[in-house]
Every structure is written in C-alpha cells, then in structure tokens.
Tab-separated table of C-alpha atoms in Angstrom:
chain	number	residue	atom	x	y	z
P	222	LEU	CA	147.039	70.974	179.574
P	223	ILE	CA	148.798	68.003	181.177
P	224	GLU	CA	148.647	66.019	177.933
P	225	GLN	CA	150.351	68.943	176.195
P	226	GLY	CA	153.083	69.087	178.821
P	227	ASN	CA	151.916	72.458	180.186
P	228	TYR	CA	152.276	71.338	183.785
P	229	ASP	CA	152.775	74.746	185.353
P	230	LYS	CA	149.745	76.177	183.576
P	231	ALA	CA	147.679	73.260	184.827
P	232	ILE	CA	148.975	73.883	188.359
P	233	GLU	CA	148.189	77.583	188.153
P	234	LYS	CA	144.669	76.916	186.866
P	235	SER	CA	143.898	74.425	189.666
P	236	ILE	CA	145.300	76.657	192.409
P	237	LYS	CA	143.192	79.613	191.271
P	238	LYS	CA	140.034	77.520	191.585
P	239	MET	CA	141.068	76.103	194.953
P	240	LEU	CA	141.802	79.532	196.377
P	241	LYS	CA	138.376	80.711	195.225
P	242	GLY	CA	136.740	77.630	196.783
P	243	ASN	CA	135.143	76.336	193.600
P	244	ALA	CA	137.584	73.545	192.712
P	245	ASP	CA	136.136	70.084	192.112
P	246	THR	CA	137.810	66.683	192.418
P	247	ASP	CA	139.134	66.795	188.859
P	248	ASP	CA	140.853	70.118	189.528
P	249	LYS	CA	142.607	68.740	192.599
P	250	LEU	CA	143.615	65.549	190.818
P	251	MET	CA	145.008	67.670	187.988
P	252	LEU	CA	147.059	69.684	190.491
P	253	ASP	CA	148.506	66.561	192.098
P	254	LYS	CA	149.410	64.952	188.781
P	255	ALA	CA	150.821	68.099	187.212
P	256	TYR	CA	152.897	68.921	190.305
P	257	ARG	CA	154.477	65.478	190.451
P	258	LEU	CA	155.182	65.344	186.708
P	259	ALA	CA	156.625	68.889	186.601
P	260	ASN	CA	158.962	68.206	189.531
P	261	GLN	CA	160.037	64.893	188.065
P	262	GLN	CA	160.787	66.540	184.730
P	263	ASP	CA	162.855	69.316	186.311
P	264	GLU	CA	164.780	66.981	188.634
P	265	GLU	CA	165.680	64.723	185.705
P	266	ARG	CA	166.782	67.778	183.755
P	267	ILE	CA	169.075	68.885	186.581
P	268	LYS	CA	170.517	65.388	186.912
P	269	PHE	CA	171.296	65.320	183.190
P	270	LEU	CA	172.872	68.786	183.170
P	271	LYS	CA	175.096	67.922	186.129
P	272	SER	CA	176.135	64.649	184.526
P	273	GLU	CA	177.477	66.517	181.481
P	274	GLY	CA	179.948	68.328	183.685
P	275	LYS	CA	179.876	71.486	181.566
P	276	PRO	CA	180.414	74.771	183.446
P	277	GLU	CA	178.013	76.547	181.103
P	278	ASN	CA	175.192	74.296	182.363
P	279	TRP	CA	175.111	75.920	185.792
P	280	GLU	CA	172.926	78.765	184.585
P	281	GLN	CA	170.260	76.323	183.358
P	282	ILE	CA	170.610	74.359	186.584
P	283	TYR	CA	170.036	77.577	188.529
P	284	PHE	CA	166.969	78.424	186.438
P	285	THR	CA	165.547	74.941	186.976
P	286	TYR	CA	166.079	75.063	190.758
P	287	SER	CA	164.386	78.488	190.732
P	288	ARG	CA	161.424	76.990	188.905
P	289	LEU	CA	161.179	74.121	191.431
P	290	ASP	CA	161.325	76.553	194.351
P	291	ARG	CA	158.753	78.877	192.795
P	292	ARG	CA	156.399	75.972	192.052
P	293	GLN	CA	156.728	74.622	195.602
P	294	ASN	CA	155.882	78.049	197.084
P	295	GLN	CA	152.904	78.331	194.771
P	296	VAL	CA	151.450	74.942	195.723
P	297	ARG	CA	152.092	75.551	199.448
P	298	LYS	CA	149.224	78.085	199.374
P	299	VAL	CA	146.631	75.291	199.091
P	300	LEU	CA	148.257	72.626	201.290
P	301	PRO	CA	146.977	70.435	202.701
P	302	PHE	CA	143.957	69.517	200.563
P	303	GLN	CA	141.684	66.515	200.408
P	304	ILE	CA	140.393	64.322	197.606
P	305	LYS	CA	137.641	61.862	198.523
P	306	GLY	CA	138.682	61.877	202.147
P	307	LYS	CA	142.403	61.453	201.450
P	308	THR	CA	144.729	64.227	202.602
P	309	PHE	CA	147.413	65.437	200.222
P	310	ASN	CA	150.473	67.205	201.624
P	311	TYR	CA	153.898	67.331	199.965
P	312	ASN	CA	157.289	67.282	201.625
P	313	GLN	CA	158.865	70.702	201.506
P	314	LYS	CA	162.402	70.852	200.154
P	315	ASP	CA	164.861	73.579	201.102
P	316	TYR	CA	166.256	74.840	197.807
P	317	ALA	CA	168.204	77.739	199.329
P	318	SER	CA	171.599	76.053	199.354
P	319	LEU	CA	171.067	74.520	195.919
P	320	LEU	CA	170.065	77.883	194.517
P	321	ALA	CA	173.056	79.591	196.119
P	322	GLU	CA	175.487	76.968	194.817
P	323	SER	CA	174.187	76.944	191.251
P	324	LYS	CA	173.914	80.736	191.163
P	325	THR	CA	177.504	81.139	192.345
P	326	LYS	CA	178.822	78.598	189.850
P	327	ALA	CA	176.831	80.260	187.042
P	328	ALA	CA	178.382	83.594	188.031
P	329	GLU	CA	181.879	82.077	188.080
P	330	TYR	CA	181.329	80.569	184.652
P	331	HIS	CA	180.159	83.851	183.107
P	332	TYR	CA	183.028	85.768	184.713
P	333	ALA	CA	185.633	83.323	183.377
P	334	PHE	CA	183.917	83.029	179.999
P	335	GLY	CA	183.776	86.806	179.642
P	336	LYS	CA	187.485	87.159	180.377
P	337	ARG	CA	188.271	84.448	177.832
P	338	LEU	CA	186.191	86.227	175.209
P	339	MET	CA	188.063	89.479	175.838
P	340	GLU	CA	191.274	87.748	174.728
P	341	ASP	CA	189.860	87.302	171.196
P	342	GLN	CA	190.061	91.074	170.648
P	343	LEU	CA	187.067	91.000	168.309
P	344	LYS	CA	184.002	93.275	168.400
P	345	GLU	CA	181.632	90.324	168.561
P	346	SER	CA	183.612	88.771	171.416
P	347	TYR	CA	183.677	92.013	173.405
P	348	ARG	CA	179.909	92.269	173.043
P	349	SER	CA	179.386	88.688	174.199
P	350	ALA	CA	181.798	89.300	177.072
P	351	TYR	CA	179.750	92.340	178.091
P	352	GLN	CA	176.626	90.177	178.379
P	353	SER	CA	178.517	87.528	180.368
P	354	PHE	CA	179.911	90.108	182.777
P	355	LEU	CA	176.421	91.521	183.316
P	356	LYS	CA	175.188	88.065	184.250
P	357	ALA	CA	178.140	87.493	186.581
P	358	LYS	CA	177.326	90.789	188.293
P	359	LYS	CA	173.633	89.912	188.527
P	360	TYR	CA	174.273	86.477	190.041
P	361	ARG	CA	177.110	87.277	192.450
P	362	GLU	CA	178.473	90.816	192.186
P	363	SER	CA	180.323	90.707	195.493
P	364	ALA	CA	182.529	87.839	194.287
P	365	PHE	CA	184.179	89.951	191.577
P	366	PRO	CA	185.686	93.281	192.737
P	367	ASP	CA	186.673	94.255	189.169
P	368	ILE	CA	183.354	93.369	187.529
P	369	ASN	CA	182.239	96.967	186.901
P	370	ASN	CA	185.564	97.831	185.266
P	371	LEU	CA	185.311	94.755	183.056
P	372	ILE	CA	181.759	95.692	182.036
P	373	ASP	CA	182.896	99.214	181.093
P	374	GLU	CA	185.902	97.909	179.183
P	375	ALA	CA	183.856	95.355	177.232
P	376	LYS	CA	181.276	98.020	176.391
P	377	LEU	CA	183.957	100.428	175.190
P	378	LEU	CA	185.814	97.873	173.090
P	379	GLY	CA	182.635	96.274	171.740
P	380	THR	CA	181.133	99.534	170.539
P	381	THR	CA	181.513	100.517	166.892
P	382	TYR	CA	182.407	104.198	166.537
P	383	VAL	CA	181.454	105.931	163.314
P	384	LEU	CA	182.703	109.369	162.281
P	385	ILE	CA	180.607	111.367	159.831
P	386	GLU	CA	182.717	114.050	158.166
P	387	VAL	CA	183.038	116.306	155.114
P	388	SER	CA	186.089	116.686	152.883
P	389	ASN	CA	186.655	119.182	150.078
P	390	ALA	CA	188.624	118.009	147.042
P	391	THR	CA	188.068	121.245	145.086
P	392	ASN	CA	190.054	124.466	145.125
P	393	ALA	CA	187.118	126.398	146.558
P	394	ARG	CA	187.350	127.707	150.089
P	395	PHE	CA	184.258	127.689	152.227
P	396	PRO	CA	183.488	129.236	155.599
P	397	ALA	CA	183.024	127.033	158.666
P	398	ASP	CA	179.273	127.582	158.438
P	399	PHE	CA	179.250	125.735	155.118
P	400	TYR	CA	180.556	122.549	156.735
P	401	ASP	CA	178.339	122.980	159.783
P	402	LYS	CA	175.255	123.031	157.566
P	403	LEU	CA	176.311	119.861	155.749
P	404	LEU	CA	176.946	118.079	159.044
P	405	ALA	CA	173.631	119.060	160.636
P	406	ILE	CA	172.523	115.425	160.352
P	407	ASN	CA	169.988	113.852	162.671
P	408	THR	CA	171.495	110.557	163.865
P	409	SER	CA	168.416	109.429	165.806
P	410	GLY	CA	167.375	106.026	164.538
P	411	LEU	CA	170.916	105.283	163.362
P	412	GLU	CA	172.503	104.509	166.708
P	413	SER	CA	172.071	101.271	168.614
P	414	ASN	CA	173.468	99.754	171.803
P	415	TRP	CA	176.649	98.928	169.953
P	416	VAL	CA	176.943	101.629	167.283
P	417	ASN	CA	177.796	105.222	168.143
P	418	TYR	CA	177.826	107.990	165.515
P	419	ILE	CA	179.946	111.108	165.950
P	420	VAL	CA	179.329	114.055	163.644
P	421	GLY	CA	182.135	116.550	163.442
P	422	ARG	CA	185.202	117.979	161.823
P	423	ASN	CA	188.917	117.774	162.588
P	424	SER	CA	188.540	114.539	164.566
P	425	ARG	CA	191.272	111.917	164.657
P	426	SER	CA	190.143	109.332	162.129
P	427	ASP	CA	192.250	106.530	163.671
P	428	ARG	CA	189.944	106.489	166.694
P	429	TYR	CA	186.989	105.277	164.644
P	430	ASP	CA	185.942	101.943	163.206
P	431	TYR	CA	184.146	103.506	160.231
P	432	LEU	CA	184.404	106.806	158.396
P	433	ILE	CA	181.437	108.097	156.440
P	434	THR	CA	182.800	110.942	154.351
P	435	LEU	CA	180.930	113.384	152.164
P	436	GLU	CA	183.591	114.181	149.556
P	437	ILE	CA	182.942	117.393	147.616
P	438	GLN	CA	184.312	116.699	144.131
P	439	ASN	CA	183.100	119.397	141.799
P	440	ILE	CA	181.461	122.816	141.837
P	441	ILE	CA	179.472	124.168	138.912
P	442	VAL	CA	178.172	127.741	138.805
P	443	SER	CA	176.372	128.873	135.684
P	444	PRO	CA	176.878	132.366	134.203
P	445	GLU	CA	174.320	135.068	134.906
P	446	GLU	CA	171.730	134.679	132.189
P	447	TYR	CA	169.075	137.060	130.856
P	448	SER	CA	166.267	136.178	128.500
P	449	SER	CA	163.418	138.264	127.153
P	450	LYS	CA	159.991	137.394	125.877
P	451	GLU	CA	157.397	139.639	124.263
P	452	THR	CA	153.706	138.859	124.416
P	453	GLN	CA	150.995	140.908	122.743
P	454	ARG	CA	147.734	141.188	124.611
P	455	LYS	CA	144.501	142.281	122.933
P	456	LYS	CA	141.240	143.125	124.578
P	457	ARG	CA	137.896	144.215	123.091
P	458	VAL	CA	136.189	146.799	125.326
P	459	GLU	CA	132.976	148.825	125.122
P	460	ASP	CA	133.520	152.384	123.862
P	461	GLY	CA	130.212	154.305	124.029
P	462	PHE	CA	127.288	153.541	121.747
P	463	GLU	CA	125.836	154.331	118.311
P	464	TYR	CA	122.284	154.758	117.031
P	465	VAL	CA	120.636	152.212	114.835
P	466	LEU	CA	119.625	153.830	111.524
P	467	ASP	CA	117.035	152.722	109.033
P	468	SER	CA	117.565	152.544	105.295
P	469	ARG	CA	116.857	156.276	104.983
P	470	GLY	CA	119.459	157.197	107.604
P	471	ASN	CA	116.938	157.987	110.319
P	472	VAL	CA	117.318	156.853	113.947
P	473	MET	CA	115.118	153.886	114.590
P	474	LYS	CA	112.680	153.846	117.493
P	475	ASP	CA	111.606	150.995	119.756
P	476	SER	CA	107.948	150.220	120.648
P	477	LEU	CA	108.001	152.910	123.351
P	478	GLY	CA	109.317	155.553	121.011
P	479	ASN	CA	112.874	155.532	122.416
P	480	ASP	CA	115.940	155.753	120.185
P	481	ILE	CA	117.520	152.376	119.542
P	482	LYS	CA	121.204	152.294	120.554
P	483	ILE	CA	123.838	149.552	120.406
P	484	PRO	CA	127.230	149.363	122.209
P	485	LYS	CA	130.287	150.430	120.296
P	486	TYR	CA	133.581	148.511	120.853
P	487	LYS	CA	137.232	149.206	120.391
P	488	GLN	CA	140.277	146.926	120.648
P	489	LEU	CA	143.054	147.660	123.143
P	490	THR	CA	146.560	146.425	122.483
P	491	CYS	CA	149.558	146.153	124.809
P	492	VAL	CA	152.937	144.434	124.502
P	493	LEU	CA	154.226	142.734	127.680
P	494	ILE	CA	158.026	142.487	127.735
P	495	GLU	CA	159.192	139.914	130.304
P	496	ARG	CA	162.797	139.698	131.386
P	497	GLU	CA	163.914	136.523	133.144
P	498	GLN	CA	167.093	136.274	135.193
P	499	HIS	CA	168.552	132.819	135.772
P	500	LYS	CA	171.553	131.387	137.601
P	501	GLU	CA	172.303	127.901	138.948
P	502	ALA	CA	174.890	126.393	141.271
P	503	THR	CA	175.517	122.676	141.797
P	504	ILE	CA	177.800	120.815	144.171
P	505	GLU	CA	178.689	117.306	143.022
P	506	ALA	CA	179.917	114.885	145.661
P	507	GLN	CA	180.137	111.270	146.723
P	508	VAL	CA	179.626	109.476	150.012
P	509	VAL	CA	182.385	107.039	150.919
P	510	PHE	CA	181.857	104.336	153.564
P	511	LEU	CA	185.299	103.302	154.832
P	512	GLN	CA	186.025	100.549	157.332
P	513	THR	CA	189.276	101.335	159.119
P	514	THR	CA	190.228	97.816	160.331
P	515	PRO	CA	190.815	96.087	158.030
P	516	ARG	CA	190.999	99.172	155.857
P	517	GLN	CA	188.551	98.808	152.991
P	518	ILE	CA	185.979	100.908	151.189
P	519	LYS	CA	182.575	99.335	151.732
P	520	LYS	CA	180.665	101.551	149.299
P	521	ARG	CA	180.670	104.770	147.258
P	522	GLU	CA	177.523	106.612	146.230
P	523	ALA	CA	177.206	109.788	144.161
P	524	LEU	CA	174.946	112.710	145.036
P	525	SER	CA	174.532	116.404	144.342
P	526	GLY	CA	172.789	119.522	145.579
P	527	THR	CA	171.531	122.365	143.394
P	528	SER	CA	170.286	125.874	144.054
P	529	VAL	CA	168.469	127.960	141.442
P	530	PHE	CA	167.948	131.697	141.200
P	531	ASN	CA	165.041	132.583	138.921
P	532	HIS	CA	163.459	136.023	138.778
P	533	VAL	CA	161.007	137.546	136.305
P	534	SER	CA	160.363	141.262	135.920
P	535	ALA	CA	158.347	142.992	133.206
P	536	ARG	CA	157.432	146.265	131.514
P	537	ALA	CA	154.594	147.081	129.128
P	538	ILE	CA	154.151	149.228	126.026
P	539	GLY	CA	150.643	150.170	125.037
P	540	ASP	CA	147.310	150.217	126.807
P	541	TYR	CA	147.711	148.574	130.237
P	542	GLU	CA	144.002	147.715	130.311
P	543	ALA	CA	144.655	144.993	127.755
P	544	LEU	CA	146.855	143.084	130.202
P	545	LEU	CA	145.786	140.053	132.205
P	546	PRO	CA	145.749	140.280	136.039
P	547	GLU	CA	148.867	138.118	136.296
P	548	ASP	CA	150.617	140.397	133.807
P	549	LYS	CA	149.996	143.368	136.056
P	550	VAL	CA	151.525	141.488	138.993
P	551	LYS	CA	154.708	140.950	136.973
P	552	LEU	CA	154.904	144.679	136.281
P	553	LYS	CA	155.374	145.289	139.991
P	554	ALA	CA	158.598	143.240	140.060
P	555	GLU	CA	161.846	145.075	139.499
P	556	PRO	CA	165.046	143.416	138.234
P	557	LEU	CA	167.154	142.088	141.120
P	558	PRO	CA	170.897	141.834	141.512
P	559	PHE	CA	172.182	138.310	140.942
P	560	PRO	CA	173.283	136.439	144.089
P	561	ASP	CA	177.038	135.933	144.326
P	562	ASP	CA	178.581	132.495	143.802
P	563	LEU	CA	179.192	131.790	147.490
P	564	SER	CA	175.578	132.569	148.397
P	565	MET	CA	174.386	130.197	145.690
P	566	LEU	CA	176.721	127.459	146.929
P	567	MET	CA	175.596	127.987	150.519
P	568	ASP	CA	172.029	127.429	149.311
P	569	CYS	CA	173.160	124.060	147.919
P	570	THR	CA	173.963	122.793	151.420
P	571	GLU	CA	170.370	122.005	152.405
P	572	PRO	CA	169.498	119.679	149.483
P	573	LEU	CA	172.997	118.185	149.623
P	574	LYS	CA	172.723	117.556	153.367
P	575	ASN	CA	169.303	115.912	152.925
P	576	ALA	CA	170.634	113.610	150.207
P	577	PHE	CA	173.667	112.817	152.376
P	578	GLU	CA	171.470	111.891	155.336
P	579	ASP	CA	169.240	109.693	153.142
P	580	ILE	CA	172.276	107.770	151.885
P	581	VAL	CA	173.632	107.292	155.409
P	582	ARG	CA	170.277	105.975	156.625
P	583	SER	CA	169.691	103.664	153.653
P	584	ASN	CA	173.141	102.108	154.148
P	585	LYS	CA	173.131	101.704	157.923
P	586	ASN	CA	173.341	97.933	157.413
P	587	LEU	CA	176.986	98.444	156.343
P	588	ILE	CA	177.836	99.430	159.917
P	589	TYR	CA	177.877	96.772	162.598
C-alpha cells in the first residue's frame, strides 16, 4: 500500500490490527512510515497552494488541513506504541485555528466568486453561482447575512422554464376538455434540478426560456361510408334415412335379419348479408421547440392522431342452420348511428397526446 501511495489505507489497516491486539512489528513499522509520509505530502501540498496566492486554493487547503486533523485523531487511538523496545509517540498539532482560517477564506472566496458569476447574467453562470453560494453557506453561513437570498436568486435565474402548450391553426373550435386531454402529459423523468416544465394554457410565453407547442394544423374527417358483402353458406346435414334395396327392389337384410338403412342428406343454403359502417377522423399537427432567448426554432416534428369507427351488422336470407357460429354472432348486431365529427376528433386526443409526449421525451436533450 505504501509503495502505491495509499498512505491512509495503510494507516487504517495497521490501526485496526493494533486495536485488536494482533499487530506485529511490520504492521507498526508500516503505520509509522505511512503516517510520516502522508503528513509530509499534505504539508508540502499546503505550502505549494499557499505559495500560489490564489483565493480559490483555500478550499483545497481547508480539505488538506481536515485530512491532517482526521489522520492525527485516528493515530492518537494507538499512541504510544512500541517497536523492539522503542516508544513511538507523535507531537500533537492543534489544527483548530488553521481549519478555521482556511474555512473562512474558502467561504469568502465562494461568496465573492458567486457574486461575480451573477454579473454574467448567463444560465450556466447562475448555476455555478448557486453551487458557490451553497459552499459559502456551508463553510461560514453567519458571515453572510444575505446568503439565503443569493441562493434563492441564483436558483431562480439559473433554472430553465419550459412551457408545454397547444395551439390551433384551424378554423375548428374545440371545448376546453379537448385541450386538457392533449396536455395531460406526464413530465416525470423530464425535469431535473435546473429544468422545470409547466403544462398549461393561456400562460405568458415571455416568462419561459423554451416553448414546446403542439400546433394543430389540419383536421380530416371522412364521410360516413357503408359497404355490403354477401356470402353464401352451404351445409350438408342428415335428413332421415333410406333402405338399401337389392337388384329386385327388395329391402336388404343384415346378418341378424334387420333392414339395412343408410343416412339420407340434404344441403342447406343461406346468404349472409354483411353491412359495414366506417368513418375516420385524423388530426395532423407538428411539435415546435422554440428557444425564446435568443429566439430560434430548435426543431419541428410532425405527428398525427387518428380515430376509427368501424361497425358490422348482418342479416340472413335462407336456412340459418347453414351459417357458421361467427355468422350468427354478427346477426345479433344492429346498425348503429355514426358518431358525430366532434366525438371522433375527441377520440383522436389520446393517440395524439401519446405521440406528443413521446416526441417531447425523445428531444429532452434540446432543453438545458
């Protein structure tokens, strides 16, 4: 472990054995060597970071002092210890003031850096400022009375707000329920810490960073159509019996003296007349992804939703016994009134909404 530079793991391994009372000389020697090398490495790192004179280094300096303090407390558990009659005991250093100083300076840096980032007035800068303000609060909240307000402001300004809406470019007028069905989108899995989706109508579009609009462009409703089809069914059924006659016209007998009879068949015929009713409605649309600042269309994608009314009824002429079982089921169906155009278009909302949601999800990478 020491050869690999894993000093703290070597220290932890040795201490575990020493606390259990089964450490040998090599374990103790490993602890001593690893402890000295780890401290030397960290102290040199701190010296270098301070020599650079960069305010952003104070966070790393604080982390390194924390590591030194944590390591010292860990090793203190087994002090003093002996190796071949020699007592090992390390001087204890008070890191409290060094930790306090570096922590305060790290907090001051993140506070100042966050405020500088806010001046850029960019989403990415607001988000970075938010993280800096959180660190400043974590390290020294009491030093910054306005820190919570700055965190809230950076969060608000760094968040991307996306409005999902529906527009109607046709002359058709739809009830509010029509739009509600199209906007019944599940946004779970779309949102993140920095992206917030709002689904609704009649919202002020200038408040949003992106608009995702389902634009209804065309409505197609087919005429009410009827079609007929005739199918003839034939079935051979048993119809009594007849005697078997010999060449002289006499009834033949079997070995027991009984008359020989054979089944007699007849053919049944029936004509099945099916009447099919058909009507379709389709809503053609496109999804437009618009970035508001700078104003530009990121993508357009076409989609549609269709509803179909299909109904089959039937009547029969002839002997019903010739019909198949499924034919008899059709005979039970009566012709139905055609649904009106609005009902058909309302039925289009579900497939259209599903296609809309799929497009929004597959293009979530456009929003950031």
